[in-house]
Amino acid sequence: MTWSLLARDPQTGELGVAVATRFFAVGAVCPRVEGGVGAVATQALVNPLYAPDGLARLRAGEAPEQALQALIAADAGRDHRQLHILAADGRMARHTGAACLPWCGGVAAADVSVAGNMLAGPCVVEATLEAFLAHAGQPMALRLISALEAGEAAGGDRRGKQSAALQVASRDPWPDLDIRTDDHPDPLAELRRLHAVAQRRYVHLRRFLPGRDHPGVFDRAVIDAAIAAATRA
């Protein structure tokens, strides 16, 4: 009922995941990303445990294929699941269960994986991949949104559209950007609008929050001055 893409920037190490569907609040159950670890999307008849458990396995040093096989082996509903995993080093793995509804499947290239089910056809994932690759050089979040827009233009979810979500991470266990639209007549347009809103203040504030390798900045005058300078630029 969904299509998603996982991506990695080999230059910066940035990781991203984006998803669109005719389903309420897909961002609550499908996408997860962790800086320095990997990205996961779980879809079709969703098993929400795949994302946290898959990231935990990557964090422990398992390869994506090993992690994926362990997850589906323990799941009696594996034939109804779709899952793909991208590790921080670019390795990936993908599973589409035999009972997933057509069209279902996926495509991949270096540092990017696209998978979907109940789609208008294979052209959806192909267009998504092509658009992501064509927008090289843009910020990760914009590449992800542009890719989903291309997939939607190619037919998208054959039932229609309702929600979308996007997460991008670099160094920390939580995303640098995590935006979603849960119920909207044009969820990708709304996702693009939210991305623009985030540029006004949030993305500048985010870099002052604590991380694994630094305590953050807590002088409000310093933070406000930096945000003001960034928004004037």
PDB file of C-alpha atoms in Angstrom:
ATOM      1  CA  MET A   1       0.000   0.000   0.000  1.00  0.00           C
ATOM      2  CA  THR A   2       3.092   2.154  -0.113  1.00  0.00           C
ATOM      3  CA  TRP A   3       6.324   3.021  -1.843  1.00  0.00           C
ATOM      4  CA  SER A   4       9.461   4.271  -0.176  1.00  0.00           C
ATOM      5  CA  LEU A   5      13.113   4.960  -0.801  1.00  0.00           C
ATOM      6  CA  LEU A   6      16.209   4.704   1.364  1.00  0.00           C
ATOM      7  CA  ALA A   7      19.268   6.722   0.417  1.00  0.00           C
ATOM      8  CA  ARG A   8      22.819   7.513   1.468  1.00  0.00           C
ATOM      9  CA  ASP A   9      25.147  10.349   0.533  1.00  0.00           C
ATOM     10  CA  PRO A  10      28.596   8.736   0.328  1.00  0.00           C
ATOM     11  CA  GLN A  11      30.295  12.146   0.601  1.00  0.00           C
ATOM     12  CA  THR A  12      28.643  13.301   3.831  1.00  0.00           C
ATOM     13  CA  GLY A  13      27.393  10.010   5.300  1.00  0.00           C
ATOM     14  CA  GLU A  14      23.900  11.489   5.466  1.00  0.00           C
ATOM     15  CA  LEU A  15      21.070   8.923   5.423  1.00  0.00           C
ATOM     16  CA  GLY A  16      17.468   9.445   4.396  1.00  0.00           C
ATOM     17  CA  VAL A  17      14.141   7.675   4.075  1.00  0.00           C
ATOM     18  CA  ALA A  18      10.917   8.895   2.482  1.00  0.00           C
ATOM     19  CA  VAL A  19       7.554   7.245   1.931  1.00  0.00           C
ATOM     20  CA  ALA A  20       4.141   7.994   0.401  1.00  0.00           C
ATOM     21  CA  THR A  21       0.886   6.032   0.514  1.00  0.00           C
ATOM     22  CA  ARG A  22      -2.899   5.907   0.538  1.00  0.00           C
ATOM     23  CA  PHE A  23      -2.850   5.120   4.256  1.00  0.00           C
ATOM     24  CA  PHE A  24      -3.224   7.262   7.378  1.00  0.00           C
ATOM     25  CA  ALA A  25      -0.079   8.475   9.195  1.00  0.00           C
ATOM     26  CA  VAL A  26       2.472   6.320   7.368  1.00  0.00           C
ATOM     27  CA  GLY A  27       5.270   8.181   9.162  1.00  0.00           C
ATOM     28  CA  ALA A  28       4.187   6.639  12.457  1.00  0.00           C
ATOM     29  CA  VAL A  29       4.976   3.051  11.453  1.00  0.00           C
ATOM     30  CA  CYS A  30       7.013   2.793   8.253  1.00  0.00           C
ATOM     31  CA  PRO A  31      10.257   4.865   8.138  1.00  0.00           C
ATOM     32  CA  ARG A  32      13.164   4.950  10.571  1.00  0.00           C
ATOM     33  CA  VAL A  33      16.689   6.308  10.228  1.00  0.00           C
ATOM     34  CA  GLU A  34      19.618   6.577  12.600  1.00  0.00           C
ATOM     35  CA  GLY A  35      22.762   8.534  11.894  1.00  0.00           C
ATOM     36  CA  GLY A  36      25.838   6.357  11.426  1.00  0.00           C
ATOM     37  CA  VAL A  37      23.701   3.187  11.510  1.00  0.00           C
ATOM     38  CA  GLY A  38      21.199   2.950   8.680  1.00  0.00           C
ATOM     39  CA  ALA A  39      17.685   3.409   7.349  1.00  0.00           C
ATOM     40  CA  VAL A  40      14.727   1.012   7.298  1.00  0.00           C
ATOM     41  CA  ALA A  41      11.253   1.061   5.738  1.00  0.00           C
ATOM     42  CA  THR A  42       8.648  -1.544   6.667  1.00  0.00           C
ATOM     43  CA  GLN A  43       5.448  -1.623   4.623  1.00  0.00           C
ATOM     44  CA  ALA A  44       2.654  -3.697   3.022  1.00  0.00           C
ATOM     45  CA  LEU A  45       0.928  -5.356   6.015  1.00  0.00           C
ATOM     46  CA  VAL A  46       3.328  -3.515   8.309  1.00  0.00           C
ATOM     47  CA  ASN A  47       5.303  -5.138  11.087  1.00  0.00           C
ATOM     48  CA  PRO A  48       6.352  -2.071  13.134  1.00  0.00           C
ATOM     49  CA  LEU A  49       9.009  -4.105  14.974  1.00  0.00           C
ATOM     50  CA  TYR A  50      11.104  -4.435  11.827  1.00  0.00           C
ATOM     51  CA  ALA A  51      12.380  -0.852  12.006  1.00  0.00           C
ATOM     52  CA  PRO A  52      13.683  -0.684  15.611  1.00  0.00           C
ATOM     53  CA  ASP A  53      14.856  -4.291  15.565  1.00  0.00           C
ATOM     54  CA  GLY A  54      16.531  -3.900  12.182  1.00  0.00           C
ATOM     55  CA  LEU A  55      18.412  -0.784  13.292  1.00  0.00           C
ATOM     56  CA  ALA A  56      19.459  -2.550  16.494  1.00  0.00           C
ATOM     57  CA  ARG A  57      20.942  -5.388  14.441  1.00  0.00           C
ATOM     58  CA  LEU A  58      22.821  -2.956  12.197  1.00  0.00           C
ATOM     59  CA  ARG A  59      24.070  -1.137  15.280  1.00  0.00           C
ATOM     60  CA  ALA A  60      25.373  -4.449  16.621  1.00  0.00           C
ATOM     61  CA  GLY A  61      27.378  -5.006  13.434  1.00  0.00           C
ATOM     62  CA  GLU A  62      25.154  -7.316  11.387  1.00  0.00           C
ATOM     63  CA  ALA A  63      25.081  -6.915   7.617  1.00  0.00           C
ATOM     64  CA  PRO A  64      21.726  -5.788   6.148  1.00  0.00           C
ATOM     65  CA  GLU A  65      21.029  -9.187   4.537  1.00  0.00           C
ATOM     66  CA  GLN A  66      21.774 -10.990   7.790  1.00  0.00           C
ATOM     67  CA  ALA A  67      19.548  -8.611   9.736  1.00  0.00           C
ATOM     68  CA  LEU A  68      16.727  -8.920   7.214  1.00  0.00           C
ATOM     69  CA  GLN A  69      16.806 -12.719   7.198  1.00  0.00           C
ATOM     70  CA  ALA A  70      16.701 -12.813  10.994  1.00  0.00           C
ATOM     71  CA  LEU A  71      13.705 -10.460  11.074  1.00  0.00           C
ATOM     72  CA  ILE A  72      11.586 -12.332   8.542  1.00  0.00           C
ATOM     73  CA  ALA A  73      12.553 -15.753   9.917  1.00  0.00           C
ATOM     74  CA  ALA A  74      11.006 -14.787  13.259  1.00  0.00           C
ATOM     75  CA  ASP A  75       7.805 -13.397  11.677  1.00  0.00           C
ATOM     76  CA  ALA A  76       4.913 -15.742  10.855  1.00  0.00           C
ATOM     77  CA  GLY A  77       3.476 -12.981   8.638  1.00  0.00           C
ATOM     78  CA  ARG A  78       6.613 -12.616   6.504  1.00  0.00           C
ATOM     79  CA  ASP A  79       4.755 -13.382   3.263  1.00  0.00           C
ATOM     80  CA  HIS A  80       2.612 -10.276   3.804  1.00  0.00           C
ATOM     81  CA  ARG A  81       5.495  -7.914   4.603  1.00  0.00           C
ATOM     82  CA  GLN A  82       7.748  -5.704   2.567  1.00  0.00           C
ATOM     83  CA  LEU A  83      10.995  -4.477   4.041  1.00  0.00           C
ATOM     84  CA  HIS A  84      14.196  -2.860   2.876  1.00  0.00           C
ATOM     85  CA  ILE A  85      17.298  -1.929   4.819  1.00  0.00           C
ATOM     86  CA  LEU A  86      20.213   0.355   3.978  1.00  0.00           C
ATOM     87  CA  ALA A  87      23.332   0.353   6.158  1.00  0.00           C
ATOM     88  CA  ALA A  88      25.526   3.401   6.745  1.00  0.00           C
ATOM     89  CA  ASP A  89      28.215   1.854   4.541  1.00  0.00           C
ATOM     90  CA  GLY A  90      25.844   1.525   1.568  1.00  0.00           C
ATOM     91  CA  ARG A  91      25.058  -2.193   1.786  1.00  0.00           C
ATOM     92  CA  MET A  92      21.367  -3.003   1.428  1.00  0.00           C
ATOM     93  CA  ALA A  93      18.817  -5.799   1.502  1.00  0.00           C
ATOM     94  CA  ARG A  94      15.168  -6.066   0.444  1.00  0.00           C
ATOM     95  CA  HIS A  95      12.257  -8.471   1.014  1.00  0.00           C
ATOM     96  CA  THR A  96       8.879  -8.538  -0.728  1.00  0.00           C
ATOM     97  CA  GLY A  97       6.620 -11.268   0.613  1.00  0.00           C
ATOM     98  CA  ALA A  98       4.840 -13.630  -1.764  1.00  0.00           C
ATOM     99  CA  ALA A  99       1.430 -12.419  -0.536  1.00  0.00           C
ATOM    100  CA  CYS A 100       2.106  -8.701  -1.068  1.00  0.00           C
ATOM    101  CA  LEU A 101      -0.439  -7.120  -3.396  1.00  0.00           C
ATOM    102  CA  PRO A 102       0.539  -6.189  -6.968  1.00  0.00           C
ATOM    103  CA  TRP A 103       2.266  -4.358  -8.314  1.00  0.00           C
ATOM    104  CA  CYS A 104       4.986  -5.044  -5.776  1.00  0.00           C
ATOM    105  CA  GLY A 105       8.769  -5.136  -5.915  1.00  0.00           C
ATOM    106  CA  GLY A 106      11.713  -2.814  -5.987  1.00  0.00           C
ATOM    107  CA  VAL A 107      14.779  -1.426  -7.715  1.00  0.00           C
ATOM    108  CA  ALA A 108      18.140  -0.197  -6.491  1.00  0.00           C
ATOM    109  CA  ALA A 109      21.325   1.593  -7.476  1.00  0.00           C
ATOM    110  CA  ALA A 110      24.444   2.506  -5.545  1.00  0.00           C
ATOM    111  CA  ASP A 111      23.389   4.067  -2.228  1.00  0.00           C
ATOM    112  CA  VAL A 112      19.636   4.035  -2.950  1.00  0.00           C
ATOM    113  CA  SER A 113      16.862   1.448  -2.666  1.00  0.00           C
ATOM    114  CA  VAL A 114      13.223   1.856  -3.760  1.00  0.00           C
ATOM    115  CA  ALA A 115      10.429  -0.584  -2.881  1.00  0.00           C
ATOM    116  CA  GLY A 116       6.663  -0.560  -3.092  1.00  0.00           C
ATOM    117  CA  ASN A 117       3.468  -2.563  -3.186  1.00  0.00           C
ATOM    118  CA  MET A 118      -0.077  -2.029  -4.454  1.00  0.00           C
ATOM    119  CA  LEU A 119       1.372   0.366  -7.006  1.00  0.00           C
ATOM    120  CA  ALA A 120       0.193   1.376 -10.469  1.00  0.00           C
ATOM    121  CA  GLY A 121       3.114  -0.616 -11.908  1.00  0.00           C
ATOM    122  CA  PRO A 122       6.897  -0.999 -11.934  1.00  0.00           C
ATOM    123  CA  CYS A 123       7.124   2.440 -13.559  1.00  0.00           C
ATOM    124  CA  VAL A 124       6.501   3.957 -10.104  1.00  0.00           C
ATOM    125  CA  VAL A 125       9.660   2.628  -8.475  1.00  0.00           C
ATOM    126  CA  GLU A 126      11.643   3.116 -11.686  1.00  0.00           C
ATOM    127  CA  ALA A 127      10.619   6.778 -11.942  1.00  0.00           C
ATOM    128  CA  THR A 128      11.351   7.297  -8.250  1.00  0.00           C
ATOM    129  CA  LEU A 129      14.855   5.912  -8.623  1.00  0.00           C
ATOM    130  CA  GLU A 130      15.568   7.835 -11.816  1.00  0.00           C
ATOM    131  CA  ALA A 131      14.470  11.129 -10.262  1.00  0.00           C
ATOM    132  CA  PHE A 132      16.581  10.608  -7.157  1.00  0.00           C
ATOM    133  CA  LEU A 133      19.653   9.980  -9.281  1.00  0.00           C
ATOM    134  CA  ALA A 134      18.846  12.913 -11.568  1.00  0.00           C
ATOM    135  CA  HIS A 135      18.776  15.351  -8.644  1.00  0.00           C
ATOM    136  CA  ALA A 136      22.326  14.607  -7.459  1.00  0.00           C
ATOM    137  CA  GLY A 137      23.869  17.652  -5.837  1.00  0.00           C
ATOM    138  CA  GLN A 138      20.652  18.804  -4.162  1.00  0.00           C
ATOM    139  CA  PRO A 139      20.121  18.469  -0.397  1.00  0.00           C
ATOM    140  CA  MET A 140      19.095  14.950   0.626  1.00  0.00           C
ATOM    141  CA  ALA A 141      15.595  15.965   1.734  1.00  0.00           C
ATOM    142  CA  LEU A 142      14.814  17.690  -1.566  1.00  0.00           C
ATOM    143  CA  ARG A 143      16.132  14.725  -3.554  1.00  0.00           C
ATOM    144  CA  LEU A 144      13.831  12.426  -1.610  1.00  0.00           C
ATOM    145  CA  ILE A 145      10.781  14.633  -2.134  1.00  0.00           C
ATOM    146  CA  SER A 146      11.518  15.053  -5.843  1.00  0.00           C
ATOM    147  CA  ALA A 147      11.887  11.294  -6.195  1.00  0.00           C
ATOM    148  CA  LEU A 148       8.514  10.608  -4.582  1.00  0.00           C
ATOM    149  CA  GLU A 149       6.885  13.276  -6.741  1.00  0.00           C
ATOM    150  CA  ALA A 150       8.212  11.511  -9.829  1.00  0.00           C
ATOM    151  CA  GLY A 151       6.857   8.196  -8.570  1.00  0.00           C
ATOM    152  CA  GLU A 152       3.468   9.755  -7.953  1.00  0.00           C
ATOM    153  CA  ALA A 153       3.458  11.254 -11.450  1.00  0.00           C
ATOM    154  CA  ALA A 154       4.099   7.728 -12.772  1.00  0.00           C
ATOM    155  CA  GLY A 155       0.984   6.416 -11.012  1.00  0.00           C
ATOM    156  CA  GLY A 156       1.958   6.064  -7.369  1.00  0.00           C
ATOM    157  CA  ASP A 157      -0.221   4.034  -5.007  1.00  0.00           C
ATOM    158  CA  ARG A 158      -3.007   2.707  -7.227  1.00  0.00           C
ATOM    159  CA  ARG A 159      -5.614   3.533  -4.546  1.00  0.00           C
ATOM    160  CA  GLY A 160      -4.720   7.234  -4.353  1.00  0.00           C
ATOM    161  CA  LYS A 161      -2.804   9.335  -1.824  1.00  0.00           C
ATOM    162  CA  GLN A 162      -3.190  10.322   1.817  1.00  0.00           C
ATOM    163  CA  SER A 163       0.042  10.572   3.808  1.00  0.00           C
ATOM    164  CA  ALA A 164       3.798  10.933   3.387  1.00  0.00           C
ATOM    165  CA  ALA A 165       6.871  11.203   5.574  1.00  0.00           C
ATOM    166  CA  LEU A 166      10.567  11.988   5.395  1.00  0.00           C
ATOM    167  CA  GLN A 167      13.506  11.537   7.766  1.00  0.00           C
ATOM    168  CA  VAL A 168      17.152  12.556   7.280  1.00  0.00           C
ATOM    169  CA  ALA A 169      19.972  11.833   9.731  1.00  0.00           C
ATOM    170  CA  SER A 170      23.718  12.372   9.906  1.00  0.00           C
ATOM    171  CA  ARG A 171      25.570  11.794  13.175  1.00  0.00           C
ATOM    172  CA  ASP A 172      22.946  11.362  15.883  1.00  0.00           C
ATOM    173  CA  PRO A 173      20.498   8.624  16.899  1.00  0.00           C
ATOM    174  CA  TRP A 174      17.612  10.946  16.070  1.00  0.00           C
ATOM    175  CA  PRO A 175      16.979  12.609  12.708  1.00  0.00           C
ATOM    176  CA  ASP A 176      18.241  16.015  11.656  1.00  0.00           C
ATOM    177  CA  LEU A 177      14.865  16.438   9.952  1.00  0.00           C
ATOM    178  CA  ASP A 178      11.693  14.445  10.576  1.00  0.00           C
ATOM    179  CA  ILE A 179       8.567  15.733   8.844  1.00  0.00           C
ATOM    180  CA  ARG A 180       5.306  14.064   7.925  1.00  0.00           C
ATOM    181  CA  THR A 181       1.799  14.722   6.744  1.00  0.00           C
ATOM    182  CA  ASP A 182      -0.712  12.260   8.175  1.00  0.00           C
ATOM    183  CA  ASP A 183      -3.932  13.008   6.271  1.00  0.00           C
ATOM    184  CA  HIS A 184      -3.864  15.403   3.336  1.00  0.00           C
ATOM    185  CA  PRO A 185      -5.352  15.536  -0.179  1.00  0.00           C
ATOM    186  CA  ASP A 186      -1.875  16.300  -1.597  1.00  0.00           C
ATOM    187  CA  PRO A 187       0.607  14.882   0.922  1.00  0.00           C
ATOM    188  CA  LEU A 188       3.765  15.388  -1.149  1.00  0.00           C
ATOM    189  CA  ALA A 189       2.973  19.051  -1.780  1.00  0.00           C
ATOM    190  CA  GLU A 190       2.406  19.423   1.948  1.00  0.00           C
ATOM    191  CA  LEU A 191       5.672  17.633   2.692  1.00  0.00           C
ATOM    192  CA  ARG A 192       7.507  20.074   0.422  1.00  0.00           C
ATOM    193  CA  ARG A 193       5.794  22.988   2.201  1.00  0.00           C
ATOM    194  CA  LEU A 194       6.843  21.638   5.616  1.00  0.00           C
ATOM    195  CA  HIS A 195      10.413  21.285   4.359  1.00  0.00           C
ATOM    196  CA  ALA A 196      10.362  24.979   3.395  1.00  0.00           C
ATOM    197  CA  VAL A 197       8.985  25.933   6.819  1.00  0.00           C
ATOM    198  CA  ALA A 198      11.776  23.943   8.501  1.00  0.00           C
ATOM    199  CA  GLN A 199      14.386  26.055   6.684  1.00  0.00           C
ATOM    200  CA  ARG A 200      13.187  29.230   8.395  1.00  0.00           C
ATOM    201  CA  ARG A 201      14.317  28.296  11.906  1.00  0.00           C
ATOM    202  CA  TYR A 202      14.236  24.597  12.738  1.00  0.00           C
ATOM    203  CA  VAL A 203      17.221  23.415  10.673  1.00  0.00           C
ATOM    204  CA  HIS A 204      19.368  26.165  12.180  1.00  0.00           C
ATOM    205  CA  LEU A 205      18.264  25.403  15.733  1.00  0.00           C
ATOM    206  CA  ARG A 206      18.802  21.675  15.200  1.00  0.00           C
ATOM    207  CA  ARG A 207      22.583  22.011  14.919  1.00  0.00           C
ATOM    208  CA  PHE A 208      22.772  23.474  18.434  1.00  0.00           C
ATOM    209  CA  LEU A 209      21.054  20.509  20.092  1.00  0.00           C
ATOM    210  CA  PRO A 210      23.175  17.960  22.015  1.00  0.00           C
ATOM    211  CA  GLY A 211      24.699  15.030  20.157  1.00  0.00           C
ATOM    212  CA  ARG A 212      26.804  11.998  20.979  1.00  0.00           C
ATOM    213  CA  ASP A 213      30.011  13.949  20.411  1.00  0.00           C
ATOM    214  CA  HIS A 214      29.081  17.362  21.842  1.00  0.00           C
ATOM    215  CA  PRO A 215      26.961  18.829  24.677  1.00  0.00           C
ATOM    216  CA  GLY A 216      25.090  21.284  22.482  1.00  0.00           C
ATOM    217  CA  VAL A 217      24.785  25.041  22.876  1.00  0.00           C
ATOM    218  CA  PHE A 218      22.487  26.416  25.568  1.00  0.00           C
ATOM    219  CA  ASP A 219      23.209  30.127  25.409  1.00  0.00           C
ATOM    220  CA  ARG A 220      20.002  31.467  23.882  1.00  0.00           C
ATOM    221  CA  ALA A 221      21.696  34.672  22.737  1.00  0.00           C
ATOM    222  CA  VAL A 222      24.227  32.678  20.724  1.00  0.00           C
ATOM    223  CA  ILE A 223      21.500  30.493  19.239  1.00  0.00           C
ATOM    224  CA  ASP A 224      19.245  33.431  18.344  1.00  0.00           C
ATOM    225  CA  ALA A 225      22.126  35.366  16.783  1.00  0.00           C
ATOM    226  CA  ALA A 226      23.164  32.386  14.650  1.00  0.00           C
ATOM    227  CA  ILE A 227      19.597  31.783  13.479  1.00  0.00           C
ATOM    228  CA  ALA A 228      19.159  35.457  12.624  1.00  0.00           C
ATOM    229  CA  ALA A 229      22.399  35.448  10.624  1.00  0.00           C
ATOM    230  CA  ALA A 230      21.427  32.252   8.785  1.00  0.00           C
ATOM    231  CA  THR A 231      17.979  33.518   7.862  1.00  0.00           C
ATOM    232  CA  ARG A 232      19.398  36.828   6.578  1.00  0.00           C
ATOM    233  CA  ALA A 233      21.873  35.052   4.318  1.00  0.00           C
TER     234      ALA A 233
END
